[in-house]
CSV table of C-alpha atoms in Angstrom, one decimal:
chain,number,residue,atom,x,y,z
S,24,UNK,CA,46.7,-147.9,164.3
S,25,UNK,CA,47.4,-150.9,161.8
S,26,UNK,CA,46.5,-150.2,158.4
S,27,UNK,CA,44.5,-152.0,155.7
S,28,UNK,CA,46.4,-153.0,152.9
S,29,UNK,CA,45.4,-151.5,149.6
S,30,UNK,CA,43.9,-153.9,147.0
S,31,UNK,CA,46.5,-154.5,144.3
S,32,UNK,CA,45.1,-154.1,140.6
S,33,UNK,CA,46.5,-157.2,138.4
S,34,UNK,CA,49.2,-156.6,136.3
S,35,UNK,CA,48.3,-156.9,132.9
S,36,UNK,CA,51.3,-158.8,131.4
S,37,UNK,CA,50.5,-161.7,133.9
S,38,UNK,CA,46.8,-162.5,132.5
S,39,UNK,CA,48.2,-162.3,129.2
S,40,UNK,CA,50.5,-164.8,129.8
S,41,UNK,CA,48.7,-167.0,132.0
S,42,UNK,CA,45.8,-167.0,128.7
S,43,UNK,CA,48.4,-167.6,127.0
S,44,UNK,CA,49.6,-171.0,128.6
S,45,UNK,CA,45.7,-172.0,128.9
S,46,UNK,CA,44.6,-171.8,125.2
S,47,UNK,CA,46.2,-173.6,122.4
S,48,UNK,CA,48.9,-172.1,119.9
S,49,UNK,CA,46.9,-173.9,116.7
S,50,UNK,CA,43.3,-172.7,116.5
S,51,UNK,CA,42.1,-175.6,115.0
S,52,UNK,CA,41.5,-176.8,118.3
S,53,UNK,CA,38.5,-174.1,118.5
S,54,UNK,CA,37.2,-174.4,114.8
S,55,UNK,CA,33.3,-176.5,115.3
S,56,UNK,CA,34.8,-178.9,112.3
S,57,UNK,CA,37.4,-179.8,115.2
S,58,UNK,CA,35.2,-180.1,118.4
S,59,UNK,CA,32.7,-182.2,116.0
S,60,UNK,CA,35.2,-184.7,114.8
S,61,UNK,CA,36.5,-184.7,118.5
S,62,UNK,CA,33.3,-185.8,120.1
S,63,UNK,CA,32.8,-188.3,117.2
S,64,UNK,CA,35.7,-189.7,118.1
S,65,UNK,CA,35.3,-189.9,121.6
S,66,UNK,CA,32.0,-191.6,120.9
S,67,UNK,CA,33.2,-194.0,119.3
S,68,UNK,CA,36.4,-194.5,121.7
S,69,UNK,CA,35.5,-193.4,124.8
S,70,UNK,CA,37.9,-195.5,127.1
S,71,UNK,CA,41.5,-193.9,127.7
S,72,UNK,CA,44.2,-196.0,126.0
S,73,UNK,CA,46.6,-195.8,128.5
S,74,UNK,CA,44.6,-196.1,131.8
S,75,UNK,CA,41.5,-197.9,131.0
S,76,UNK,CA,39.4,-194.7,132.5
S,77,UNK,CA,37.0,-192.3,130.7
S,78,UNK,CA,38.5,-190.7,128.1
S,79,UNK,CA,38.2,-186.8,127.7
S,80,UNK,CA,40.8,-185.8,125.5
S,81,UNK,CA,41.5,-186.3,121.7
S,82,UNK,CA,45.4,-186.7,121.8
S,83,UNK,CA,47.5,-186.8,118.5
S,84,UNK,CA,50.0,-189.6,119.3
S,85,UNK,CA,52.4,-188.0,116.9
S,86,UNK,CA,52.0,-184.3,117.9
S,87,UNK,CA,51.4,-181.7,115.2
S,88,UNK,CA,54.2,-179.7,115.9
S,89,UNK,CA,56.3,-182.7,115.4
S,90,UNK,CA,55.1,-183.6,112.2
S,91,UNK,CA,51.9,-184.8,112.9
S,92,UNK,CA,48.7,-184.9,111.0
S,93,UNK,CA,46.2,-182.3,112.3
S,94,UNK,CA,43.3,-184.6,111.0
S,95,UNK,CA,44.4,-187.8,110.6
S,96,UNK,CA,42.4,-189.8,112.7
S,97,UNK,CA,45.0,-192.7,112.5
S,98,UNK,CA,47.3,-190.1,114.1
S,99,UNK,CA,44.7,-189.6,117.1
S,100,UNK,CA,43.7,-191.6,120.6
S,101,UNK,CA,41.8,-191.1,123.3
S,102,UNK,CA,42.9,-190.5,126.4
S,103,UNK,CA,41.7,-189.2,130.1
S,104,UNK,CA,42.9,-185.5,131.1
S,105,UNK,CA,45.4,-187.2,133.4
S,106,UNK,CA,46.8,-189.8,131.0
S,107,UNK,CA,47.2,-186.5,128.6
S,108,UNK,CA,48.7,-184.0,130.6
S,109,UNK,CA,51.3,-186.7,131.6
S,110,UNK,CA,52.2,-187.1,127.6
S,111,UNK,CA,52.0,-183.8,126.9
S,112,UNK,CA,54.8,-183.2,129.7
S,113,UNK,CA,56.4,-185.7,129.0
S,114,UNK,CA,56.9,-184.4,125.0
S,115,UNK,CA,57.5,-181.1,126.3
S,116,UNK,CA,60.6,-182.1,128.3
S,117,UNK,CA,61.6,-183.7,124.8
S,118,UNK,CA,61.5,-181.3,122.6
């Protein structure tokens, strides 16, 4: 008679690092001083620079951990969640 496979608990090491990859190293990004001047920002530009589209994402053009300033708003532009994550890979294969 065919058995049921048993229902595998999750191993703990993988959540961490999957939380890990899904929240930023700098916790600036989750101060409210930081989601405020972010959705100031984006009210004031809210089309993506590269695409045209709706932008959702506060990108620092120069990344912080490049040298960039964390609150410059010179340093910042707005840019749709596509448009970003193709940067941001694109800087990651960089560095």
């Amino acid at each position: 008679m065919p058995t049921v496979p048993r229902r595998q608990t999750p191993d703990p090491r993988r959540r961490k690092q999957s939380q890990a990859r899904d929240t930023p190293q700098d916790k600036r990004y989750w101060t409210n001083a930081w989601r405020k001047a972010r959705a100031a920002y984006i009210g004031h530009h809210p089309v993506c620079v590269a695409c045209g589209g709706l932008a959702e994402v506060v990108d620092h053009i120069t990344p912080v951990r490049q040298g960039g300033e964390f609150w410059d708003s010179a340093n910042w532009q707005s840019l749709c969640t596509k448009c970003h994550n193709a940067k941001s890979g694109r800087e990651a294969h960089l560095s």
